[in-house]
PDB file of C-alpha atoms in Angstrom:
ATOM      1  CA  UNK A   8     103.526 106.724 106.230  1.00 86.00           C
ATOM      2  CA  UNK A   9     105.370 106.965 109.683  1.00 90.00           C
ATOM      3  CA  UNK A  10     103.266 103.939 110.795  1.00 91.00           C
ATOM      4  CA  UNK A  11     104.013 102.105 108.184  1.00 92.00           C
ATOM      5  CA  UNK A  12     107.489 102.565 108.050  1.00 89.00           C
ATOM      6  CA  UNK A  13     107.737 101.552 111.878  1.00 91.00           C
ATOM      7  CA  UNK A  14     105.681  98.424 110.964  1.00 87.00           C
ATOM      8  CA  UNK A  15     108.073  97.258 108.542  1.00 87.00           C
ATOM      9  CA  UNK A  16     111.443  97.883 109.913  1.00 85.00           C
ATOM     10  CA  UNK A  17     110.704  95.815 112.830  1.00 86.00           C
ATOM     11  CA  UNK A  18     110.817  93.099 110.173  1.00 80.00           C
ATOM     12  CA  UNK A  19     113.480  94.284 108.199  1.00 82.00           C
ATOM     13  CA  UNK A  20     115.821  97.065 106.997  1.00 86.00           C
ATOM     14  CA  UNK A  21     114.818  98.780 103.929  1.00 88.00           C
ATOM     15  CA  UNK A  22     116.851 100.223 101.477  1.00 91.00           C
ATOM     16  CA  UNK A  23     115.729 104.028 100.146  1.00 93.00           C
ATOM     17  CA  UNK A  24     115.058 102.873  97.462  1.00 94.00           C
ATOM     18  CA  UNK A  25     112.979 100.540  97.905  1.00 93.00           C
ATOM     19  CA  UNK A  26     111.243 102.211 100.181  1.00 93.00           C
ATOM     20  CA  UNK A  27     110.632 104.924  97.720  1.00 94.00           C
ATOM     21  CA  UNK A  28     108.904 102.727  95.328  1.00 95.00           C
ATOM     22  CA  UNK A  29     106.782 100.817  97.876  1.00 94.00           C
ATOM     23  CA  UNK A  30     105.663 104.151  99.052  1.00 94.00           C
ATOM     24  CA  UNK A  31     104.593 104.881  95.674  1.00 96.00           C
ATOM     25  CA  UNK A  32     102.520 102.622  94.655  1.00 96.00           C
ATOM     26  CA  UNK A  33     100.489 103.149  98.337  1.00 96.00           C
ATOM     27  CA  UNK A  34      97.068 104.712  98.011  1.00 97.00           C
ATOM     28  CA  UNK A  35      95.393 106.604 101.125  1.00 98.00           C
ATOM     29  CA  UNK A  36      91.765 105.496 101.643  1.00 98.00           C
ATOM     30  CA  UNK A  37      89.263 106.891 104.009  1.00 98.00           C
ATOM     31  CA  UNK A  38      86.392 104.643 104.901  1.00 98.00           C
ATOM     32  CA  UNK A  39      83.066 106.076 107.235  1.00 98.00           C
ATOM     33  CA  UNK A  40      82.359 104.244 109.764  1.00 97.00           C
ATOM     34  CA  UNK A  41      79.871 101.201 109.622  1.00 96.00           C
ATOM     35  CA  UNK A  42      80.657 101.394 105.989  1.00 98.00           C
ATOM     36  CA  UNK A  43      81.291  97.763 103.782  1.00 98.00           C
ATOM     37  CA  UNK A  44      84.463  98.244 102.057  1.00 98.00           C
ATOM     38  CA  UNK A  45      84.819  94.467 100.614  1.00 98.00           C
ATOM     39  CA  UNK A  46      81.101  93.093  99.831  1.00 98.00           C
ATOM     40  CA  UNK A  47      80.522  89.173  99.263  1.00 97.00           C
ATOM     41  CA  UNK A  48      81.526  87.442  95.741  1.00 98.00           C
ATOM     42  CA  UNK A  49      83.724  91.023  95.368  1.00 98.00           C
ATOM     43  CA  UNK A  50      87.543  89.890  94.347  1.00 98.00           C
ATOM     44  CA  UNK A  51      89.630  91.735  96.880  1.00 97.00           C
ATOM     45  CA  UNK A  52      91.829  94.043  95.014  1.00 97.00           C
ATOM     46  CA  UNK A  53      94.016  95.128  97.944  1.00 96.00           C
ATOM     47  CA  UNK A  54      95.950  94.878 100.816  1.00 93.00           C
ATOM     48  CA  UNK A  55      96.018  97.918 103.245  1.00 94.00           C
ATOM     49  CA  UNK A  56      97.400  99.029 106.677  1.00 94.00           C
ATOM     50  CA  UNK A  57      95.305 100.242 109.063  1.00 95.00           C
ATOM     51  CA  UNK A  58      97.021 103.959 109.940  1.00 97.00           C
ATOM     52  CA  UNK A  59      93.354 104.442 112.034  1.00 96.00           C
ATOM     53  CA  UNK A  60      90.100 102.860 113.102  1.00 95.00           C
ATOM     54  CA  UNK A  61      88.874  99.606 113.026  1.00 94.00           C
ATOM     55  CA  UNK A  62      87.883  96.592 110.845  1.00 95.00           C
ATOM     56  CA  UNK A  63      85.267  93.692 110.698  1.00 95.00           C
ATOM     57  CA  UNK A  64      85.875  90.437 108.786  1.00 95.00           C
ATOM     58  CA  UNK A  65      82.198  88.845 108.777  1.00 96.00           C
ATOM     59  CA  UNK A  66      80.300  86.360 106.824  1.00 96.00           C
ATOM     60  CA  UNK A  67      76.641  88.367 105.926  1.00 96.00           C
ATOM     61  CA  UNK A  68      73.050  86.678 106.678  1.00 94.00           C
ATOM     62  CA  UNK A  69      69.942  87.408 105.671  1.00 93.00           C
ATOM     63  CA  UNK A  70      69.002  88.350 109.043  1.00 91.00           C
ATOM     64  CA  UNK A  71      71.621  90.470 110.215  1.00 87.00           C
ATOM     65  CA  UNK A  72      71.272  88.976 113.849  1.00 86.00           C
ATOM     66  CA  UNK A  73      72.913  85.888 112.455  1.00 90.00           C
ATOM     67  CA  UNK A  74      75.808  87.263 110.718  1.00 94.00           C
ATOM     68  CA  UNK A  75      78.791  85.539 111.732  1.00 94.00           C
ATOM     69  CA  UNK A  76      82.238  87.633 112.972  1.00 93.00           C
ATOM     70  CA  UNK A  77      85.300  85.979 112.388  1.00 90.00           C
ATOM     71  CA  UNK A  78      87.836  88.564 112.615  1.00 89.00           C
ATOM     72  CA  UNK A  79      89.384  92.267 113.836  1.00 90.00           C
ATOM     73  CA  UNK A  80      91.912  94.388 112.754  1.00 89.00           C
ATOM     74  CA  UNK A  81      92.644  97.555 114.430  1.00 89.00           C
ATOM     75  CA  UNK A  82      95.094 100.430 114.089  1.00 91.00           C
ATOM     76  CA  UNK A  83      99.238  99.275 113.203  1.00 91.00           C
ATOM     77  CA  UNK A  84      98.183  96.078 111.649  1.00 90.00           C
ATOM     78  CA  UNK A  85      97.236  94.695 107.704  1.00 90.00           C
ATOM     79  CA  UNK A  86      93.668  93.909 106.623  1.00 92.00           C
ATOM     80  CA  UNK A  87      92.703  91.996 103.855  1.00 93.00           C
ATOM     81  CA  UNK A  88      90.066  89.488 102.563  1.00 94.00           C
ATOM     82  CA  UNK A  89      93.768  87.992 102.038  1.00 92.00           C
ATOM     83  CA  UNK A  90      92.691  84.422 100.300  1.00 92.00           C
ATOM     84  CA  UNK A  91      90.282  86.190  97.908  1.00 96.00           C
ATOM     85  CA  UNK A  92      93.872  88.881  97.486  1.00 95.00           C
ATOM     86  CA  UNK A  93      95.827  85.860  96.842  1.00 93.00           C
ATOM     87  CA  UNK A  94      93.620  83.873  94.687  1.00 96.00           C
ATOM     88  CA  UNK A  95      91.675  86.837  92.820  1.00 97.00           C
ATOM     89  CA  UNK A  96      89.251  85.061  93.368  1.00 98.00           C
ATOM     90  CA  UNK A  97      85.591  86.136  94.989  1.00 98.00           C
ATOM     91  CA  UNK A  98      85.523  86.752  98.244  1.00 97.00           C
ATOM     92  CA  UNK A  99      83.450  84.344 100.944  1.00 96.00           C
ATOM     93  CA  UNK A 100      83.205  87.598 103.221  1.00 97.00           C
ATOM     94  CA  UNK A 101      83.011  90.910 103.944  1.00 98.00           C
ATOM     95  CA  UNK A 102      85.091  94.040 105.594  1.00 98.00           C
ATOM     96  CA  UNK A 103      83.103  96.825 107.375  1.00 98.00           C
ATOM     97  CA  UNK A 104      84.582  99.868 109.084  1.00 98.00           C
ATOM     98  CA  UNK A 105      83.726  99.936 112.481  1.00 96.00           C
ATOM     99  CA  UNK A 106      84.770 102.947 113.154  1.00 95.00           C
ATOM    100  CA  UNK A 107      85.938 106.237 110.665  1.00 97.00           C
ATOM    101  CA  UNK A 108      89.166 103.754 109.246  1.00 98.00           C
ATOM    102  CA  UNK A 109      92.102 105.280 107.525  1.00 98.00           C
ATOM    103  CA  UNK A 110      94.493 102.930 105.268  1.00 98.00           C
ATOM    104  CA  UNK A 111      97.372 102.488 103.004  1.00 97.00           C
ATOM    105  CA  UNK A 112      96.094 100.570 100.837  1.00 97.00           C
ATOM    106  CA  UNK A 113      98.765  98.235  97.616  1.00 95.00           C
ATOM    107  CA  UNK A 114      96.847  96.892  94.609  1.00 96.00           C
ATOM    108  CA  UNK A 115      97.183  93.354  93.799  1.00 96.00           C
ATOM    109  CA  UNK A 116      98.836  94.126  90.722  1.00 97.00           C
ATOM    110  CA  UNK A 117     101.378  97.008  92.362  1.00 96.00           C
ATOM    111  CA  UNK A 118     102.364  94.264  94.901  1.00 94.00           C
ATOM    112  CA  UNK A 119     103.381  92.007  92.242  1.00 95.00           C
ATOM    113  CA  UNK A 120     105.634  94.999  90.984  1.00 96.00           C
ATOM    114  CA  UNK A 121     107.049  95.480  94.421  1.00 95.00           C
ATOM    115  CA  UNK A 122     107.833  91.364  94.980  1.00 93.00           C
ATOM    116  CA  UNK A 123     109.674  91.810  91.357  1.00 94.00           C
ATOM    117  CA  UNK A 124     111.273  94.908  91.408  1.00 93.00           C
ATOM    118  CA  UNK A 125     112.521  95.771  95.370  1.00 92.00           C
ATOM    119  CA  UNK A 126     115.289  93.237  97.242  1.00 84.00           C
ATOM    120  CA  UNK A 127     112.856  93.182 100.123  1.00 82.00           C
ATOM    121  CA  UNK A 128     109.343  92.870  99.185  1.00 85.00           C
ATOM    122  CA  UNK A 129     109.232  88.874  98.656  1.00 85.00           C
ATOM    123  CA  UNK A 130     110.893  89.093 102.450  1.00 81.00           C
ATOM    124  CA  UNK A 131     107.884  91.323 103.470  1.00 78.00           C
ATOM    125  CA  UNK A 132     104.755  89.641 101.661  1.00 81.00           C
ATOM    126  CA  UNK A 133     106.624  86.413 103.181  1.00 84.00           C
ATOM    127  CA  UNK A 134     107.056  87.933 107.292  1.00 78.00           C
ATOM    128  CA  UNK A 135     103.328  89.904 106.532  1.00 78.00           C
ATOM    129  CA  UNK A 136     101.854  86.059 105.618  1.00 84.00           C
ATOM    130  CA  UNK A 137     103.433  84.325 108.511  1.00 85.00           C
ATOM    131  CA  UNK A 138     102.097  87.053 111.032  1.00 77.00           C
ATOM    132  CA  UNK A 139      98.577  86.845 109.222  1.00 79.00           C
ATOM    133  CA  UNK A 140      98.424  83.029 109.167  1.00 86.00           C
ATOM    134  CA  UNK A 141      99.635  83.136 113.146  1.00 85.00           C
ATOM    135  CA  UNK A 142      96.421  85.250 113.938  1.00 80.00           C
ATOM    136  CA  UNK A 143      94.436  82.646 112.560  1.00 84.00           C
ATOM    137  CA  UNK A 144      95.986  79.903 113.694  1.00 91.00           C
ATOM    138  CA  UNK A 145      95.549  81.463 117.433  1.00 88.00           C
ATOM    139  CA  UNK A 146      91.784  82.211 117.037  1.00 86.00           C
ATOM    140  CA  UNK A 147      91.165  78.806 115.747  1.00 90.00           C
ATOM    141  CA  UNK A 148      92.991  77.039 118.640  1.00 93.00           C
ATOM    142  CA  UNK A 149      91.364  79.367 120.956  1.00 89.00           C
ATOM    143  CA  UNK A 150      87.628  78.373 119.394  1.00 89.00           C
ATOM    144  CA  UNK A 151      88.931  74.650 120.072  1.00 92.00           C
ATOM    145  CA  UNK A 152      90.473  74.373 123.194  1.00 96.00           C
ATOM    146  CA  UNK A 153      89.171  77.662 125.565  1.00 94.00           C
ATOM    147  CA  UNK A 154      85.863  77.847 127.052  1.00 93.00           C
ATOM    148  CA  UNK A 155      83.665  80.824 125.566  1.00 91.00           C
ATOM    149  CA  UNK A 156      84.367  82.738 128.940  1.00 93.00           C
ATOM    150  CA  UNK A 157      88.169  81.870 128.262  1.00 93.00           C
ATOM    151  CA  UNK A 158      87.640  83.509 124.785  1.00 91.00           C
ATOM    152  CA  UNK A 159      86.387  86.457 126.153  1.00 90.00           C
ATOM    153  CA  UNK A 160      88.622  87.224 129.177  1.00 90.00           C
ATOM    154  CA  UNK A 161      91.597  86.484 126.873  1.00 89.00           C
ATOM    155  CA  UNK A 162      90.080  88.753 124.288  1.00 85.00           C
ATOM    156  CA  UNK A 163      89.649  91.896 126.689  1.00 81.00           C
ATOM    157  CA  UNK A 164      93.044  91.188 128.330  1.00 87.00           C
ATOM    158  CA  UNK A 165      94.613  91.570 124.748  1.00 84.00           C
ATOM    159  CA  UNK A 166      92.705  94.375 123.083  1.00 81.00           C
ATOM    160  CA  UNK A 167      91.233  95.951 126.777  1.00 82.00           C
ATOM    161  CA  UNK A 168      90.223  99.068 124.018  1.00 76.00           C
ATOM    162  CA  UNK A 169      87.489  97.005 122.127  1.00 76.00           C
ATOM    163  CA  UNK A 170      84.791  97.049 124.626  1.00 74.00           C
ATOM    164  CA  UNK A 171      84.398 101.134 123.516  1.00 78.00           C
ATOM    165  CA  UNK A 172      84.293 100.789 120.130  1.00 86.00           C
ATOM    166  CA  UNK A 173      82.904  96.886 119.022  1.00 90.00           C
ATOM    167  CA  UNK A 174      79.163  96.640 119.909  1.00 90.00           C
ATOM    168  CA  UNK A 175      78.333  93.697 121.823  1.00 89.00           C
ATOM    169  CA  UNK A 176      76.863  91.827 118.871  1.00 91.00           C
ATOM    170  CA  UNK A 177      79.780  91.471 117.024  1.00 93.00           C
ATOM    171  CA  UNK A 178      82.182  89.995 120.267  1.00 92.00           C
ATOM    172  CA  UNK A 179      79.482  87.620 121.186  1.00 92.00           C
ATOM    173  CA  UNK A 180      79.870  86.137 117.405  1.00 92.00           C
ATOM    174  CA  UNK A 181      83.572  86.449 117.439  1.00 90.00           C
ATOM    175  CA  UNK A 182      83.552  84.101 120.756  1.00 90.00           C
ATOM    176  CA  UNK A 183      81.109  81.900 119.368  1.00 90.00           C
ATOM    177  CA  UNK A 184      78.362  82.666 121.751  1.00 92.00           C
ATOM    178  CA  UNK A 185      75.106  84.015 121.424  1.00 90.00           C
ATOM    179  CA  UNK A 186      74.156  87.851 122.588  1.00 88.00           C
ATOM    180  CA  UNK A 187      72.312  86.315 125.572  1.00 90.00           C
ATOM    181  CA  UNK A 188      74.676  83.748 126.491  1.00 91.00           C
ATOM    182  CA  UNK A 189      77.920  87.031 126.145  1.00 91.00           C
ATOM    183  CA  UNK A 190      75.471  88.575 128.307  1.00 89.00           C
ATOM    184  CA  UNK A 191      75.702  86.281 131.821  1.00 92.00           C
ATOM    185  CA  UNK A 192      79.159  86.106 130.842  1.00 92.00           C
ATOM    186  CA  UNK A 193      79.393  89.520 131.610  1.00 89.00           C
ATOM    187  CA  UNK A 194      77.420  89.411 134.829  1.00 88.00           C
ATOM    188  CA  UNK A 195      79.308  86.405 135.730  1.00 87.00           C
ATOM    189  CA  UNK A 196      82.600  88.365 135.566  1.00 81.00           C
TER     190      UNK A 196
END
């Protein structure tokens, strides 16, 4: 809850209060590692912190070679199939623990209650949306205007820590490249 708590008052003060009653309606979760914790056409029912581990956003294939990552989250930050949250409606991809993942996770339905009955929870969905829509907006720009090398020095000079725990796979579909292609990147480098 510590983590949490740190998270949010760097957006804003919270009253006790309020605090108390967000805090209740928070649910631990443990998730193995290489476990899917969101499957495809599932409506995501929550929105969690990560207190530990990392997470996958991907788009499954047939052949798992071609499955296509779009997205981390790692340890201090919010995870979410977050249009499928928003919409309750089914979701166009999947979340996989990449490693043993801890979170705090809200219900859809307990985050209404929260918006409704604290002073500060529209303020925090709101600040918690901008930061989430930022991320995206970032990755996109990066797909459009960096080279695939670009996208993955930029990557490792942000988040040095994923080379240990993302296989290889999964950053070469992030960047848009192909194993083989991430591959004389690396010896390039």
């Amino acid at each position: 809850m510590e983590q949490i708590k740190a998270y949010l008052d760097q957006i804003a003060t919270i009253s006790q209060s309020d605090w108390d009653f967000f805090t209740s309606k928070l649910q631990p979760r443990f998730i193995k590692k290489k476990a899917v914790f969101l499957k495809l056409n599932e409506i995501e029912n929550h929105i969690s912190f990560i207190e530990s581990g990392v997470v996958r956003l991907f788009i499954p294939k047939e052949n798992p070679d071609k499955e296509i990552t779009f997205g981390f989250s790692f340890k201090d930050q919010f995870i979410s199939a977050y249009d499928s949250f928003l919409t309750q409606t089914p979701s166009a991809y999947q979340l996989q623990a990449l490693t043993d993942t801890t979170l705090l996770s809200i219900t859809y339905a307990d985050l209404q209650e929260v918006y409704k009955k604290t002073q500060i929870g529209n303020l925090i969905g709101r600040l918690t949306a901008e930061r989430l829509f930022l991320i995206k907006s970032k990755r996109e720009q990066n797909l459009l205007n960096l080279s695939a090398e670009e996208r993955y020095m930029k990557l490792f000079k942000e988040r040095p820590e994923l080379l240990k725990v993302i296989p290889l796979k999964y950053i070469s579909s992030y960047i848009g490249v192909t194993a083989q292609a991430l591959s004389r990147i690396r010896k390039r480098i």
